[in-house]
Short mmCIF file of C-alpha atoms in Angstrom, two decimals:
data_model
loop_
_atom_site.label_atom_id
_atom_site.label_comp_id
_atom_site.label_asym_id
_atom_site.label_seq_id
_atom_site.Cartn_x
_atom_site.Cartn_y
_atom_site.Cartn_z
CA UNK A 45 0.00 0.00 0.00
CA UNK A 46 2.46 2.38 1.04
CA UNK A 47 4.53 2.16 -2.04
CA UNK A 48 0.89 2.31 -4.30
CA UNK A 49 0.70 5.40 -2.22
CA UNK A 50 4.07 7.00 -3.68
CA UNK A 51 4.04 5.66 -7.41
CA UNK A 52 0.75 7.45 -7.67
CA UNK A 53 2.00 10.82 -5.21
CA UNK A 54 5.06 10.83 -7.85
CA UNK A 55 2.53 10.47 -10.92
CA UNK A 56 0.20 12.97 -9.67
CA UNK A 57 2.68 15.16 -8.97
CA UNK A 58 3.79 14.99 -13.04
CA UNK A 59 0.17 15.76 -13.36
CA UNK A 60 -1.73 17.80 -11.02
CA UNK A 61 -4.94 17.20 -13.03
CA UNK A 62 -4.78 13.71 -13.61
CA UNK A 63 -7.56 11.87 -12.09
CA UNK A 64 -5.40 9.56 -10.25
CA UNK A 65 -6.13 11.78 -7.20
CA UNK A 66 -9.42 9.57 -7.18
CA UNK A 67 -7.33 6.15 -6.08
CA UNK A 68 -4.46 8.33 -4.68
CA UNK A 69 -7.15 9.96 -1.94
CA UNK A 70 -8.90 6.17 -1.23
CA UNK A 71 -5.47 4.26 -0.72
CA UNK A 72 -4.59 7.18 1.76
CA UNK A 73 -8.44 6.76 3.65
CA UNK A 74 -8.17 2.95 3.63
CA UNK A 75 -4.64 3.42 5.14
CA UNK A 76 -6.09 5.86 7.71
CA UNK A 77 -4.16 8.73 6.63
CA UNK A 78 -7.10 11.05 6.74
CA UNK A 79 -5.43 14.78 6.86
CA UNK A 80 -3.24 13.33 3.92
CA UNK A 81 -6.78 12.14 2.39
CA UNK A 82 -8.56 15.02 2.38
CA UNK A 83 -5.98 17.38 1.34
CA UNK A 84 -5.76 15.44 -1.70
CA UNK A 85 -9.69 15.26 -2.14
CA UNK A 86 -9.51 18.88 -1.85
CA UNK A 87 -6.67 19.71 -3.94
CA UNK A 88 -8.41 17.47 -6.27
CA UNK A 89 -11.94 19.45 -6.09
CA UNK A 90 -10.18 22.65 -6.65
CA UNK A 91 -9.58 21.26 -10.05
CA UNK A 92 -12.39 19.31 -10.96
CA UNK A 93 -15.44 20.76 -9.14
CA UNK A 94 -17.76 19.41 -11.47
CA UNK A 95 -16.90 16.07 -10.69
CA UNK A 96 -19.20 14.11 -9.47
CA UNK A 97 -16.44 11.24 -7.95
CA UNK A 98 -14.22 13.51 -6.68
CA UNK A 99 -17.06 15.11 -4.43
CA UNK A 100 -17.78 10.72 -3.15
CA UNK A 101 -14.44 10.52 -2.43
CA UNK A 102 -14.61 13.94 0.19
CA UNK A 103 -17.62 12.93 1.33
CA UNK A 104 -16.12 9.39 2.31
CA UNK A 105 -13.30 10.92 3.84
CA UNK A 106 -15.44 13.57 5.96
CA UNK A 107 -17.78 10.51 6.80
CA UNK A 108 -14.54 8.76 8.33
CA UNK A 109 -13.89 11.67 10.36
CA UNK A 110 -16.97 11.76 11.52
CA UNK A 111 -17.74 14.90 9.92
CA UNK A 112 -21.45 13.79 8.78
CA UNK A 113 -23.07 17.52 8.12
CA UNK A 114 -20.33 18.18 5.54
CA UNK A 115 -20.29 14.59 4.40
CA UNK A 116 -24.04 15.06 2.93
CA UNK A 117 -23.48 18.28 1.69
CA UNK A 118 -20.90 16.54 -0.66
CA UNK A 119 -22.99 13.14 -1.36
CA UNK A 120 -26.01 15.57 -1.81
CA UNK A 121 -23.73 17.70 -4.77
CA UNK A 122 -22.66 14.40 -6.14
CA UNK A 123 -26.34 13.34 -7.25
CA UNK A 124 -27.31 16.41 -8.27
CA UNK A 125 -24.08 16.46 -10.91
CA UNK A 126 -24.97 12.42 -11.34
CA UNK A 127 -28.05 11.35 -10.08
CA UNK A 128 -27.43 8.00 -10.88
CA UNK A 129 -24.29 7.78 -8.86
CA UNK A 130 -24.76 5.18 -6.56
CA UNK A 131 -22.06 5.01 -4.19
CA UNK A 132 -23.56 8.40 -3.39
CA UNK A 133 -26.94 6.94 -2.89
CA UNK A 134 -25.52 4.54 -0.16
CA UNK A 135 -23.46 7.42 1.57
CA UNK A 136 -26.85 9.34 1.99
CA UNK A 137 -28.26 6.14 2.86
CA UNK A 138 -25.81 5.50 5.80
CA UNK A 139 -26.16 9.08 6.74
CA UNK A 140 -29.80 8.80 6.96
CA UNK A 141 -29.92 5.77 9.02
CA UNK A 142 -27.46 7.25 11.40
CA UNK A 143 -30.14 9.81 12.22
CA UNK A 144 -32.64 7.14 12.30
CA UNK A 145 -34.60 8.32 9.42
CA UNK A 146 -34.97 4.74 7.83
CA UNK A 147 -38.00 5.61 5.14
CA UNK A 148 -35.20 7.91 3.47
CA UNK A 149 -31.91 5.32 3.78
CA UNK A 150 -34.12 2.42 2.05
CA UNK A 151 -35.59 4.82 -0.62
CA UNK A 152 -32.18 6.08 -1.40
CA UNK A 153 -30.85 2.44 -1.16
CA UNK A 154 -34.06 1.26 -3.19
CA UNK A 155 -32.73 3.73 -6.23
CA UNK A 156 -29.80 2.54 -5.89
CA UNK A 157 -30.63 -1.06 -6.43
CA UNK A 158 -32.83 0.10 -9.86
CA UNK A 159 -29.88 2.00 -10.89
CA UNK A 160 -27.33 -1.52 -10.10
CA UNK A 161 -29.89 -4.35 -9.68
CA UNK A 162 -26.77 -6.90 -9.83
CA UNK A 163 -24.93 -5.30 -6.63
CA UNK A 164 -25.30 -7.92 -3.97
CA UNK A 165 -24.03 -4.86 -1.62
CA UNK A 166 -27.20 -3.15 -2.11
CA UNK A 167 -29.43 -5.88 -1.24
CA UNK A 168 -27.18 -6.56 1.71
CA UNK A 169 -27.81 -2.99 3.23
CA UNK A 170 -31.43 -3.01 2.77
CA UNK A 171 -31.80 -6.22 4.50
CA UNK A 172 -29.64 -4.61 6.85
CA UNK A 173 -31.75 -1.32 7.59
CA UNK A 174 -34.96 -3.32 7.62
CA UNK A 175 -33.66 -5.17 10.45
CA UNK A 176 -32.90 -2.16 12.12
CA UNK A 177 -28.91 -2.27 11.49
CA UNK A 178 -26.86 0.08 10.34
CA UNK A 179 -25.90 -0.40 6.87
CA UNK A 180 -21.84 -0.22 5.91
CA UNK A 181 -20.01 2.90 5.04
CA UNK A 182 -19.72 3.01 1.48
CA UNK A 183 -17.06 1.77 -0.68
CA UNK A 184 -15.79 3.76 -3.99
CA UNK A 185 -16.94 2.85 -7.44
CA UNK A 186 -14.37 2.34 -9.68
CA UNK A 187 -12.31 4.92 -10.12
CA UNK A 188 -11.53 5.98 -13.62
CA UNK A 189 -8.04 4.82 -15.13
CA UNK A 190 -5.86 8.23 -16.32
CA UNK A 191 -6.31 9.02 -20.04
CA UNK A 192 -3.36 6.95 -22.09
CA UNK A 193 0.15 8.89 -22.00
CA UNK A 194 2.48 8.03 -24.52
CA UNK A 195 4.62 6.74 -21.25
CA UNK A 196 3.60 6.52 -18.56
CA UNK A 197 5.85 8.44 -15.59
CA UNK A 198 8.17 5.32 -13.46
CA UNK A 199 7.72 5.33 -9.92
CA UNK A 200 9.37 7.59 -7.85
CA UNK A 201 13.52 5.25 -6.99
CA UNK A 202 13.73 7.98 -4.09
CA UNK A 203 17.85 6.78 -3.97
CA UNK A 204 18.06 8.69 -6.98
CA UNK A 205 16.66 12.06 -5.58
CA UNK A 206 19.40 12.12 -2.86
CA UNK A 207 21.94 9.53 -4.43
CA UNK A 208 25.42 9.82 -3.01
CA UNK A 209 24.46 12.30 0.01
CA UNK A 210 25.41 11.64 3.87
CA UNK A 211 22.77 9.69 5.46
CA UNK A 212 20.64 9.14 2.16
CA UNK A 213 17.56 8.74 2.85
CA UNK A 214 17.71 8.31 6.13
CA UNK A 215 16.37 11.44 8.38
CA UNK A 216 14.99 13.36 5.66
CA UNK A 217 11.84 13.62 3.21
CA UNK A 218 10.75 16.12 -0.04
CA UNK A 219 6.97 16.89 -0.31
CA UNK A 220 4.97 18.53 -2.77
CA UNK A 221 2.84 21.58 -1.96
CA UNK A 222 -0.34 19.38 -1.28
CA UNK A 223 1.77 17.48 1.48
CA UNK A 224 2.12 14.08 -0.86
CA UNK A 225 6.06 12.46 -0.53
CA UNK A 226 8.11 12.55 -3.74
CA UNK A 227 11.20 10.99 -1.85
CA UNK A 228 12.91 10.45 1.40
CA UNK A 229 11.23 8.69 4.78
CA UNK A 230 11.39 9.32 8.51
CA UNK A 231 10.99 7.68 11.70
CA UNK A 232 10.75 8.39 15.16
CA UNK A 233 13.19 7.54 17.80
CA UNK A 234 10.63 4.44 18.39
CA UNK A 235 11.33 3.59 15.00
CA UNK A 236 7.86 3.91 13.39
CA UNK A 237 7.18 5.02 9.79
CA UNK A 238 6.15 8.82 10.77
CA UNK A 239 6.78 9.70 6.61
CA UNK A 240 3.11 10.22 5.47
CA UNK A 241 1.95 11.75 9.08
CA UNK A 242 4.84 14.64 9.10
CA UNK A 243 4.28 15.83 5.62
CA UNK A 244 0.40 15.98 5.89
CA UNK A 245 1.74 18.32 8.41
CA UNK A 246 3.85 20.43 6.23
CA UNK A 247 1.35 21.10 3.86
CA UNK A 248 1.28 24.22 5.02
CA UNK A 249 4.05 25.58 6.79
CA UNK A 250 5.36 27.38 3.11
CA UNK A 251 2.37 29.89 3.13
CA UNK A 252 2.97 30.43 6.78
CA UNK A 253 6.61 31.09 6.13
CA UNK A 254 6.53 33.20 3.30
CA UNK A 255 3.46 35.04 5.52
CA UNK A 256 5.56 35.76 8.28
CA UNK A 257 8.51 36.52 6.47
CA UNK A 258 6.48 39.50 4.70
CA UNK A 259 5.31 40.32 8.01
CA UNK A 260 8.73 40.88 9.46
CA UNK A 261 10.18 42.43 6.52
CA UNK A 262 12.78 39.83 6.16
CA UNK A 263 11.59 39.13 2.17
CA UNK A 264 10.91 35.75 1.19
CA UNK A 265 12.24 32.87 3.12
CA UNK A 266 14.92 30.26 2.03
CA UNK A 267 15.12 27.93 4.80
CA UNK A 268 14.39 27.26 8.71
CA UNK A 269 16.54 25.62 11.25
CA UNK A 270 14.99 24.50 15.11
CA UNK A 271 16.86 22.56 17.72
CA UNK A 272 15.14 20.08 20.02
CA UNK A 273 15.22 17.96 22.79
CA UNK A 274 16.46 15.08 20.97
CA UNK A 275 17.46 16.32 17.78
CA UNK A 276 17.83 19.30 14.92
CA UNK A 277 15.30 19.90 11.81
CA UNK A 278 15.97 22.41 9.03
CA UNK A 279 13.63 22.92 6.15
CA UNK A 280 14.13 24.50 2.95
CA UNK A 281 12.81 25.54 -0.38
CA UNK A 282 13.82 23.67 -3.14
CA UNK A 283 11.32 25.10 -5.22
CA UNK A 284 8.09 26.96 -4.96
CA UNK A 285 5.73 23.55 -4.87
CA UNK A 286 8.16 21.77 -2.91
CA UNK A 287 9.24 21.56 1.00
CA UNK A 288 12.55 19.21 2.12
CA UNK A 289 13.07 18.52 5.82
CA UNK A 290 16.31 17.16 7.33
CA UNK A 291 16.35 15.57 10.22
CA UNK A 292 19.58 14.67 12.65
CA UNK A 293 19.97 13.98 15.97
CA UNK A 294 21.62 16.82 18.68
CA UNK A 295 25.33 15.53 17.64
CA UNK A 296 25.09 17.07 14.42
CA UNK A 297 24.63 20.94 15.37
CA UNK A 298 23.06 23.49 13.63
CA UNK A 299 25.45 24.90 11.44
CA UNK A 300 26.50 21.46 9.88
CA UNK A 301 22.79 20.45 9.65
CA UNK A 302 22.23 23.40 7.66
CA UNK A 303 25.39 22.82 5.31
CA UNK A 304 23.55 18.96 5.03
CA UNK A 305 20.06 20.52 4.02
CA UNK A 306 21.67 22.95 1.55
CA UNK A 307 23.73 20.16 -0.52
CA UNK A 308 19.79 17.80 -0.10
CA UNK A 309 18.06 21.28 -1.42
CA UNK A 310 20.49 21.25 -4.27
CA UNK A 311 20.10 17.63 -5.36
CA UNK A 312 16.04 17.78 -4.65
CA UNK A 313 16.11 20.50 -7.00
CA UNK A 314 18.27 19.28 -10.05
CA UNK A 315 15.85 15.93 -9.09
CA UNK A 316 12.38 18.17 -9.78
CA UNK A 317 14.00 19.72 -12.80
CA UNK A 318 14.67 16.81 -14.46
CA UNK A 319 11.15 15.32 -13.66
CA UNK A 320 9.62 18.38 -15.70
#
């Protein structure tokens, strides 16, 4: 899963208006990476509003966060775009039955079933909500496939992005602007694959640099160094849609740590250039 994850961050990140956001977003939900999820089904909604999948796959994600008020709002705009759409019929279905109005989550699942008579899931969850259970979140519909390239972009080999630099891959990570990795991994002192978790994170922290740095009059910003209880980050620039964050523990200081992050900046760079 988590390298599906990557191949299609790297491809999507060729093409921001490919459609593989669709099965990029789900493999994120189904791994639980939710933030990472719905910045992607956002990102992806900025692009294609009048899509009527893209506006399932938010409302999925809001529905897993338990975010059921914006969840309908989405499934809601998905039928009105395609009213035949009927993984959005079972969302509004589940939705319904959670606030125990049943007469709407079996009419909605009834269409559904005229719309797909063969589904064996939609029979399931009416049987289900006539016995007074709650029917189960629904799954995606197949997503579309990307129109045919003449080639198609290889998976991200993130050795290549920082080939032949101190510590590899170890410690540090390069995100796009949306907060999807292009390269690089991290763990905590624990050991556990933080990668996906931290860069969700980072999504952001570009327009809040470049906001503060305007604020203070210091122009725009080319990198940012903090020292911790356990260890030093500095993160940098290498272009305007990308963030890089080095990592090292407290016996690498500042100063080197910032000398490491400028030669990972450089190679990150040539590394996007060459992808475009």
């Amino acid at each position: 899963m988590a390298d599906d994850i990557r191949a299609l961050s790297a491809q999507l990140a060729q093409d921001p208006h490919s459609l593989l956001f669709l099965r990029l977003g789900e493999a994120l939900r189904r791994k639980g990476q939710l933030d990472a999820a719905l910045r992607v089904a956002v990102n992806g909604l900025e692009r294609h509003p009048h899509l009527a999948d893209a506006h399932d796959l938010y409302a999925r994600v809001l529905t897993d966060k338990h975010d059921y008020e914006r969840a309908f709002d989405e499934w809601d705009m998905t039928v009105r775009i395609a009213p035949n759409h009927t993984g959005a019929l079972k969302g509004l279905a589940f939705l319904y039955f959670k606030v125990g109005d049943l007469a709407q989550a079996e009419a909605h699942l009834d269409l559904a079933q005229r719309i797909e008579p063969d589904d064996p899931s939609i029979a399931q969850a009416i049987a289900m909500v006539r016995g007074g259970v709650s029917p189960p979140a629904p799954s995606p519909r197949a997503a579309p496939e990307p129109a045919p390239t003449a080639a198609a972009p290889p998976a991200l080999d993130e050795s290549r992005v920082f080939a032949g630099l101190e510590g590899a891959n170890e410690g540090l990570v390069l995100i796009d602007a949306a907060g999807l990795v292009l390269g690089g991994g991290l763990r905590n002192p624990a050991g556990t694959e933080v990668t996906d978790a931290v860069a969700a994170y980072l999504a952001g922290v570009s327009q809040e640099a470049g906001r503060t740095a305007k604020l203070l009059g210091l122009g725009a910003w080319s990198g940012l160094s903090a020292e911790g209880g356990h260890g030093n980050v500095h993160l940098s620039h290498p272009t305007p849609e990308a963030l890089l964050l080095v990592v090292r523990d407290r016996s690498v200081p500042l100063g080197r740590l910032a000398i490491l992050a400028q030669r990972a900046t450089a190679m990150a760079r040539r590394w996007l250039e060459r992808q475009t």
